[in-house]
Every structure is written in structure tokens, then in C-alpha cells.
């Protein structure tokens, strides 16, 4: 599906715990990667960006949280999968981007086509992680639900997808949305919902890919 949708990967994202910051910084320097000092100054010890001067690759590393339009905590979650972020966090990494682009929508379509919604992390998108975060943060809820609607809208733009592909992704988006809607919302969520979009609900994100 990646090839069919024309998805080309240009960088590598990693996540770790902040306590490993100096070890990772030293390792990548030894491997010949160049640290982007401006990014390090902007984000402190929560994010680093490295460039490979030979092959032009970028390595983006996040510590303790994914920080884009919203902040997604990672403490205690990196052990759930051996090689990647847990699937719930992979979904939220894409769905929490306010100005989402087509490649992130394609990534989400591929993710939902291959993985069912469930209540564990074992090759399953653990819905409880999504509902717990969106039920406590109205801003995150607003962004995630809006982007889930965009995923369904974009499905019709890709003739490479079979009818079965589109049906499976649609059903899984609907299942996530049902669970989000059914989850009890926190008091803070309900207060923020009264204000709605009159006040900005997200952080502005600087695009770092072309640095």
C-alpha cells in the first residue's frame, strides 16, 4: 500500500526517555550525524534533530513526550512495543497535527488498514489510550476528531485503494470516534468546551524538516 499511494519516507523519527539524552547525543555524533544546535536550544532536552551530511537523512528524536500541536506523554509507554511506538501513539502522532498534510493522512490510512481497534497493545490500536487523552484535553479532542473526519474524506481520492480497503479504514475510524464520544469527559474538558474555538486550542509548530 505504501508504494501504491506514493508514500516516500525522507526521515526517521525516534522516541526515548530523557535520561538517555546524553547517551544518544554522544552515539549519533560518533556515527557522523550533525546535531542541529538551533533545535536543541529551542526545545532543550525534549527534542533533538540530527542531519546525515552524506546521505541527506534527518533523524528527529523526542524525549518523554511527542510535542507538536499538542503534547502526548510517553512515560511508561515505550516498553509496550519493541521496535516502534505503540500503535495508539502512532495514530495520535498524526491526528494531533492541526495543519495536517497529505503524507500524514496517507500514513494514517495505512496504519488503520493494517491494524484493528482493541483494548491491548499487541498488534492492536489500543483505544483506551486515545480516549483517555482526548477525554481530558478538549483541544486534543478537537484536533483528533477533525482529522479523523479528514481521513474518511481523503479515502475517496485514492483509486489505488480497493473497496475493501476503504471499508475497513472507514469502519475503524468510526469505531475510534464512537469510543471517543462515549468516554466520560473531565471537568476541565467540559469547561474548555464552553469556550470552543474562540480561543486557540493548539500550539504553533515550526516545520523543521527542511532545516
PDB file of C-alpha atoms in Angstrom:
ATOM      1  CA  UNK A   1       0.000   0.000   0.000  1.00  0.00           C
ATOM      2  CA  UNK A   2       2.898   2.353   0.685  1.00  0.00           C
ATOM      3  CA  UNK A   3       4.090   2.091  -2.921  1.00  0.00           C
ATOM      4  CA  UNK A   4       0.578   2.277  -4.335  1.00  0.00           C
ATOM      5  CA  UNK A   5      -0.110   5.547  -2.518  1.00  0.00           C
ATOM      6  CA  UNK A   6       3.261   7.020  -3.476  1.00  0.00           C
ATOM      7  CA  UNK A   7       4.447   7.450   0.108  1.00  0.00           C
ATOM      8  CA  UNK A   8       8.193   8.152   0.183  1.00  0.00           C
ATOM      9  CA  UNK A   9       9.964   8.304   3.549  1.00  0.00           C
ATOM     10  CA  UNK A  10      12.536  11.073   3.918  1.00  0.00           C
ATOM     11  CA  UNK A  11      13.443  10.978   7.596  1.00  0.00           C
ATOM     12  CA  UNK A  12      13.450   8.829  10.720  1.00  0.00           C
ATOM     13  CA  UNK A  13      11.696   9.659  13.988  1.00  0.00           C
ATOM     14  CA  UNK A  14      12.756   8.147  17.306  1.00  0.00           C
ATOM     15  CA  UNK A  15      11.436   8.444  20.838  1.00  0.00           C
ATOM     16  CA  UNK A  16      13.258   7.835  24.082  1.00  0.00           C
ATOM     17  CA  UNK A  17      13.316   8.824  27.720  1.00  0.00           C
ATOM     18  CA  UNK A  18      15.075  11.992  28.770  1.00  0.00           C
ATOM     19  CA  UNK A  19      17.518  10.093  30.967  1.00  0.00           C
ATOM     20  CA  UNK A  20      19.121   8.680  27.813  1.00  0.00           C
ATOM     21  CA  UNK A  21      19.618  12.123  26.228  1.00  0.00           C
ATOM     22  CA  UNK A  22      23.433  12.340  26.690  1.00  0.00           C
ATOM     23  CA  UNK A  23      23.995   8.743  25.537  1.00  0.00           C
ATOM     24  CA  UNK A  24      22.009   9.286  22.321  1.00  0.00           C
ATOM     25  CA  UNK A  25      23.693  12.625  21.683  1.00  0.00           C
ATOM     26  CA  UNK A  26      27.124  11.009  22.000  1.00  0.00           C
ATOM     27  CA  UNK A  27      26.230   7.945  19.875  1.00  0.00           C
ATOM     28  CA  UNK A  28      24.905   9.921  16.914  1.00  0.00           C
ATOM     29  CA  UNK A  29      27.891  12.253  16.991  1.00  0.00           C
ATOM     30  CA  UNK A  30      30.175   9.208  16.864  1.00  0.00           C
ATOM     31  CA  UNK A  31      28.207   7.916  13.854  1.00  0.00           C
ATOM     32  CA  UNK A  32      28.852  11.137  11.968  1.00  0.00           C
ATOM     33  CA  UNK A  33      25.477  12.827  12.362  1.00  0.00           C
ATOM     34  CA  UNK A  34      25.443  16.589  12.872  1.00  0.00           C
ATOM     35  CA  UNK A  35      23.270  17.973  15.641  1.00  0.00           C
ATOM     36  CA  UNK A  36      21.037  20.944  14.814  1.00  0.00           C
ATOM     37  CA  UNK A  37      22.050  23.274  17.628  1.00  0.00           C
ATOM     38  CA  UNK A  38      19.163  25.674  16.981  1.00  0.00           C
ATOM     39  CA  UNK A  39      16.613  22.902  17.552  1.00  0.00           C
ATOM     40  CA  UNK A  40      18.412  21.877  20.735  1.00  0.00           C
ATOM     41  CA  UNK A  41      18.267  25.455  22.002  1.00  0.00           C
ATOM     42  CA  UNK A  42      14.578  25.785  21.106  1.00  0.00           C
ATOM     43  CA  UNK A  43      13.448  22.533  22.709  1.00  0.00           C
ATOM     44  CA  UNK A  44      16.019  21.960  25.440  1.00  0.00           C
ATOM     45  CA  UNK A  45      16.221  18.298  26.360  1.00  0.00           C
ATOM     46  CA  UNK A  46      12.788  17.392  24.947  1.00  0.00           C
ATOM     47  CA  UNK A  47      13.823  17.115  21.281  1.00  0.00           C
ATOM     48  CA  UNK A  48      16.908  16.808  19.078  1.00  0.00           C
ATOM     49  CA  UNK A  49      17.367  16.910  15.320  1.00  0.00           C
ATOM     50  CA  UNK A  50      20.369  15.367  13.546  1.00  0.00           C
ATOM     51  CA  UNK A  51      21.429  15.529   9.892  1.00  0.00           C
ATOM     52  CA  UNK A  52      23.390  12.976   7.911  1.00  0.00           C
ATOM     53  CA  UNK A  53      25.727  15.049   5.690  1.00  0.00           C
ATOM     54  CA  UNK A  54      26.489  12.073   3.434  1.00  0.00           C
ATOM     55  CA  UNK A  55      23.028  10.727   2.559  1.00  0.00           C
ATOM     56  CA  UNK A  56      20.891  13.742   3.473  1.00  0.00           C
ATOM     57  CA  UNK A  57      18.821  11.888   6.055  1.00  0.00           C
ATOM     58  CA  UNK A  58      17.222  13.550   9.074  1.00  0.00           C
ATOM     59  CA  UNK A  59      16.796  11.944  12.494  1.00  0.00           C
ATOM     60  CA  UNK A  60      14.280  13.555  14.835  1.00  0.00           C
ATOM     61  CA  UNK A  61      14.328  12.372  18.455  1.00  0.00           C
ATOM     62  CA  UNK A  62      11.634  13.107  21.041  1.00  0.00           C
ATOM     63  CA  UNK A  63      12.126  12.658  24.776  1.00  0.00           C
ATOM     64  CA  UNK A  64       9.322  11.802  27.226  1.00  0.00           C
ATOM     65  CA  UNK A  65       6.635  13.317  25.004  1.00  0.00           C
ATOM     66  CA  UNK A  66       5.610  13.953  21.413  1.00  0.00           C
ATOM     67  CA  UNK A  67       5.387  17.715  21.121  1.00  0.00           C
ATOM     68  CA  UNK A  68       3.693  19.126  18.049  1.00  0.00           C
ATOM     69  CA  UNK A  69       0.330  20.919  18.008  1.00  0.00           C
ATOM     70  CA  UNK A  70      -0.353  19.118  21.309  1.00  0.00           C
ATOM     71  CA  UNK A  71       1.753  17.255  23.836  1.00  0.00           C
ATOM     72  CA  UNK A  72       1.422  13.489  24.095  1.00  0.00           C
ATOM     73  CA  UNK A  73       3.087  11.865  27.124  1.00  0.00           C
ATOM     74  CA  UNK A  74       5.266   8.810  26.525  1.00  0.00           C
ATOM     75  CA  UNK A  75       6.304   7.911  30.073  1.00  0.00           C
ATOM     76  CA  UNK A  76       5.754   4.209  30.628  1.00  0.00           C
ATOM     77  CA  UNK A  77       4.605   3.617  27.046  1.00  0.00           C
ATOM     78  CA  UNK A  78       7.828   2.959  25.142  1.00  0.00           C
ATOM     79  CA  UNK A  79       8.094  -0.560  26.557  1.00  0.00           C
ATOM     80  CA  UNK A  80       4.766  -1.593  25.013  1.00  0.00           C
ATOM     81  CA  UNK A  81       6.392  -2.299  21.634  1.00  0.00           C
ATOM     82  CA  UNK A  82       9.911  -3.491  20.832  1.00  0.00           C
ATOM     83  CA  UNK A  83      10.600  -1.652  17.575  1.00  0.00           C
ATOM     84  CA  UNK A  84       8.102   1.195  17.240  1.00  0.00           C
ATOM     85  CA  UNK A  85       5.883   3.440  19.255  1.00  0.00           C
ATOM     86  CA  UNK A  86       2.676   1.702  20.337  1.00  0.00           C
ATOM     87  CA  UNK A  87       0.037   1.909  17.627  1.00  0.00           C
ATOM     88  CA  UNK A  88      -2.186   4.250  19.631  1.00  0.00           C
ATOM     89  CA  UNK A  89       0.631   6.775  19.899  1.00  0.00           C
ATOM     90  CA  UNK A  90       1.459   6.358  16.210  1.00  0.00           C
ATOM     91  CA  UNK A  91      -2.138   7.278  15.403  1.00  0.00           C
ATOM     92  CA  UNK A  92      -2.161  10.228  17.802  1.00  0.00           C
ATOM     93  CA  UNK A  93       1.193  11.460  16.474  1.00  0.00           C
ATOM     94  CA  UNK A  94      -0.538  12.026  13.129  1.00  0.00           C
ATOM     95  CA  UNK A  95      -4.015  13.006  14.299  1.00  0.00           C
ATOM     96  CA  UNK A  96      -2.850  15.739  16.684  1.00  0.00           C
ATOM     97  CA  UNK A  97      -1.353  17.860  13.879  1.00  0.00           C
ATOM     98  CA  UNK A  98      -3.579  20.897  13.314  1.00  0.00           C
ATOM     99  CA  UNK A  99      -2.291  21.715   9.831  1.00  0.00           C
ATOM    100  CA  UNK A 100      -2.102  18.099   8.776  1.00  0.00           C
ATOM    101  CA  UNK A 101      -0.676  17.312   5.347  1.00  0.00           C
ATOM    102  CA  UNK A 102      -1.391  14.574   2.846  1.00  0.00           C
ATOM    103  CA  UNK A 103       1.525  12.330   3.802  1.00  0.00           C
ATOM    104  CA  UNK A 104       0.265  12.171   7.394  1.00  0.00           C
ATOM    105  CA  UNK A 105      -3.218  11.269   6.184  1.00  0.00           C
ATOM    106  CA  UNK A 106      -1.730   8.537   3.982  1.00  0.00           C
ATOM    107  CA  UNK A 107       0.251   7.190   6.949  1.00  0.00           C
ATOM    108  CA  UNK A 108      -2.953   7.089   8.977  1.00  0.00           C
ATOM    109  CA  UNK A 109      -4.829   5.271   6.227  1.00  0.00           C
ATOM    110  CA  UNK A 110      -2.062   2.633   6.041  1.00  0.00           C
ATOM    111  CA  UNK A 111      -2.000   2.275   9.828  1.00  0.00           C
ATOM    112  CA  UNK A 112      -5.746   1.774  10.120  1.00  0.00           C
ATOM    113  CA  UNK A 113      -5.877  -0.589   7.157  1.00  0.00           C
ATOM    114  CA  UNK A 114      -3.372  -2.925   8.806  1.00  0.00           C
ATOM    115  CA  UNK A 115      -4.357  -2.763  12.486  1.00  0.00           C
ATOM    116  CA  UNK A 116      -7.660  -3.303  14.268  1.00  0.00           C
ATOM    117  CA  UNK A 117      -9.012  -1.243  17.164  1.00  0.00           C
ATOM    118  CA  UNK A 118      -8.922  -3.028  20.508  1.00  0.00           C
ATOM    119  CA  UNK A 119      -8.079  -2.935  24.184  1.00  0.00           C
ATOM    120  CA  UNK A 120      -4.438  -4.039  24.179  1.00  0.00           C
ATOM    121  CA  UNK A 121      -1.172  -3.060  22.509  1.00  0.00           C
ATOM    122  CA  UNK A 122      -0.428  -6.414  20.853  1.00  0.00           C
ATOM    123  CA  UNK A 123      -0.584  -5.580  17.116  1.00  0.00           C
ATOM    124  CA  UNK A 124      -3.717  -3.618  18.011  1.00  0.00           C
ATOM    125  CA  UNK A 125      -4.521   0.051  18.295  1.00  0.00           C
ATOM    126  CA  UNK A 126      -5.349   0.409  21.984  1.00  0.00           C
ATOM    127  CA  UNK A 127      -8.399   2.649  22.011  1.00  0.00           C
ATOM    128  CA  UNK A 128      -8.198   3.402  25.732  1.00  0.00           C
ATOM    129  CA  UNK A 129      -5.007   5.398  25.243  1.00  0.00           C
ATOM    130  CA  UNK A 130      -6.735   7.597  22.674  1.00  0.00           C
ATOM    131  CA  UNK A 131      -9.909   8.057  24.711  1.00  0.00           C
ATOM    132  CA  UNK A 132      -8.073   8.782  27.968  1.00  0.00           C
ATOM    133  CA  UNK A 133      -6.075  11.598  26.392  1.00  0.00           C
ATOM    134  CA  UNK A 134      -8.885  13.116  24.337  1.00  0.00           C
ATOM    135  CA  UNK A 135     -11.303  12.968  27.294  1.00  0.00           C
ATOM    136  CA  UNK A 136      -9.034  15.106  29.430  1.00  0.00           C
ATOM    137  CA  UNK A 137      -7.978  17.666  26.827  1.00  0.00           C
ATOM    138  CA  UNK A 138     -10.653  19.405  24.750  1.00  0.00           C
ATOM    139  CA  UNK A 139      -8.069  20.872  22.395  1.00  0.00           C
ATOM    140  CA  UNK A 140      -6.621  17.471  21.570  1.00  0.00           C
ATOM    141  CA  UNK A 141     -10.153  16.107  21.163  1.00  0.00           C
ATOM    142  CA  UNK A 142     -10.999  18.902  18.727  1.00  0.00           C
ATOM    143  CA  UNK A 143      -7.924  18.288  16.575  1.00  0.00           C
ATOM    144  CA  UNK A 144      -8.103  14.482  16.603  1.00  0.00           C
ATOM    145  CA  UNK A 145     -11.799  14.266  15.752  1.00  0.00           C
ATOM    146  CA  UNK A 146     -11.421  16.821  12.975  1.00  0.00           C
ATOM    147  CA  UNK A 147      -8.528  14.902  11.435  1.00  0.00           C
ATOM    148  CA  UNK A 148     -10.350  11.577  11.687  1.00  0.00           C
ATOM    149  CA  UNK A 149     -13.070  13.134   9.546  1.00  0.00           C
ATOM    150  CA  UNK A 150     -10.408  14.191   7.045  1.00  0.00           C
ATOM    151  CA  UNK A 151      -9.103  10.619   6.842  1.00  0.00           C
ATOM    152  CA  UNK A 152     -12.535   9.445   5.711  1.00  0.00           C
ATOM    153  CA  UNK A 153     -12.792  12.319   3.228  1.00  0.00           C
ATOM    154  CA  UNK A 154      -9.407  11.538   1.682  1.00  0.00           C
ATOM    155  CA  UNK A 155     -10.172   7.843   1.197  1.00  0.00           C
ATOM    156  CA  UNK A 156     -12.139   8.665  -1.941  1.00  0.00           C
ATOM    157  CA  UNK A 157      -9.171  10.451  -3.513  1.00  0.00           C
ATOM    158  CA  UNK A 158      -7.092   7.321  -3.986  1.00  0.00           C
ATOM    159  CA  UNK A 159      -8.300   4.997  -6.755  1.00  0.00           C
ATOM    160  CA  UNK A 160      -5.416   2.696  -5.793  1.00  0.00           C
ATOM    161  CA  UNK A 161      -7.439   1.651  -2.728  1.00  0.00           C
ATOM    162  CA  UNK A 162      -9.845  -1.217  -3.166  1.00  0.00           C
ATOM    163  CA  UNK A 163     -13.417  -1.061  -1.922  1.00  0.00           C
ATOM    164  CA  UNK A 164     -12.379  -3.392   0.884  1.00  0.00           C
ATOM    165  CA  UNK A 165      -9.507  -1.079   1.849  1.00  0.00           C
ATOM    166  CA  UNK A 166     -11.854   1.895   2.093  1.00  0.00           C
ATOM    167  CA  UNK A 167     -14.489  -0.037   4.015  1.00  0.00           C
ATOM    168  CA  UNK A 168     -12.006  -1.343   6.583  1.00  0.00           C
ATOM    169  CA  UNK A 169     -10.477   2.079   7.210  1.00  0.00           C
ATOM    170  CA  UNK A 170     -13.902   3.728   7.419  1.00  0.00           C
ATOM    171  CA  UNK A 171     -15.125   1.164   9.945  1.00  0.00           C
ATOM    172  CA  UNK A 172     -12.034   1.641  12.099  1.00  0.00           C
ATOM    173  CA  UNK A 173     -12.278   5.422  12.017  1.00  0.00           C
ATOM    174  CA  UNK A 174     -15.938   5.147  13.029  1.00  0.00           C
ATOM    175  CA  UNK A 175     -15.036   2.739  15.833  1.00  0.00           C
ATOM    176  CA  UNK A 176     -12.419   5.112  17.239  1.00  0.00           C
ATOM    177  CA  UNK A 177     -14.843   8.021  17.027  1.00  0.00           C
ATOM    178  CA  UNK A 178     -17.577   6.037  18.793  1.00  0.00           C
ATOM    179  CA  UNK A 179     -15.222   5.236  21.634  1.00  0.00           C
ATOM    180  CA  UNK A 180     -14.016   8.834  21.889  1.00  0.00           C
ATOM    181  CA  UNK A 181     -17.581  10.116  22.026  1.00  0.00           C
ATOM    182  CA  UNK A 182     -18.655   7.517  24.606  1.00  0.00           C
ATOM    183  CA  UNK A 183     -15.772   8.167  27.021  1.00  0.00           C
ATOM    184  CA  UNK A 184     -16.623  10.348  30.075  1.00  0.00           C
ATOM    185  CA  UNK A 185     -15.087  13.809  29.788  1.00  0.00           C
ATOM    186  CA  UNK A 186     -13.166  15.505  32.588  1.00  0.00           C
ATOM    187  CA  UNK A 187     -14.365  18.665  34.313  1.00  0.00           C
ATOM    188  CA  UNK A 188     -11.527  20.596  32.650  1.00  0.00           C
ATOM    189  CA  UNK A 189     -12.607  19.250  29.244  1.00  0.00           C
ATOM    190  CA  UNK A 190     -16.195  20.419  29.787  1.00  0.00           C
ATOM    191  CA  UNK A 191     -15.086  23.879  30.892  1.00  0.00           C
ATOM    192  CA  UNK A 192     -12.811  24.275  27.881  1.00  0.00           C
ATOM    193  CA  UNK A 193     -15.546  23.029  25.550  1.00  0.00           C
ATOM    194  CA  UNK A 194     -17.700  26.015  26.556  1.00  0.00           C
ATOM    195  CA  UNK A 195     -15.058  28.356  25.150  1.00  0.00           C
ATOM    196  CA  UNK A 196     -14.616  26.303  21.990  1.00  0.00           C
ATOM    197  CA  UNK A 197     -12.678  27.715  19.067  1.00  0.00           C
ATOM    198  CA  UNK A 198     -12.893  31.328  20.241  1.00  0.00           C
ATOM    199  CA  UNK A 199      -9.509  30.712  21.888  1.00  0.00           C
ATOM    200  CA  UNK A 200      -6.700  28.867  20.124  1.00  0.00           C
ATOM    201  CA  UNK A 201      -6.567  25.279  21.352  1.00  0.00           C
ATOM    202  CA  UNK A 202      -3.169  24.191  19.965  1.00  0.00           C
ATOM    203  CA  UNK A 203       0.492  25.167  19.890  1.00  0.00           C
ATOM    204  CA  UNK A 204       2.058  26.596  16.762  1.00  0.00           C
ATOM    205  CA  UNK A 205       4.583  24.185  15.292  1.00  0.00           C
ATOM    206  CA  UNK A 206       7.682  25.230  13.385  1.00  0.00           C
ATOM    207  CA  UNK A 207       8.379  22.981  10.403  1.00  0.00           C
ATOM    208  CA  UNK A 208      11.864  21.566  10.925  1.00  0.00           C
ATOM    209  CA  UNK A 209      12.119  19.083   8.073  1.00  0.00           C
ATOM    210  CA  UNK A 210      13.929  21.454   5.731  1.00  0.00           C
ATOM    211  CA  UNK A 211      16.409  22.829   8.222  1.00  0.00           C
TER     212      UNK A 211
END
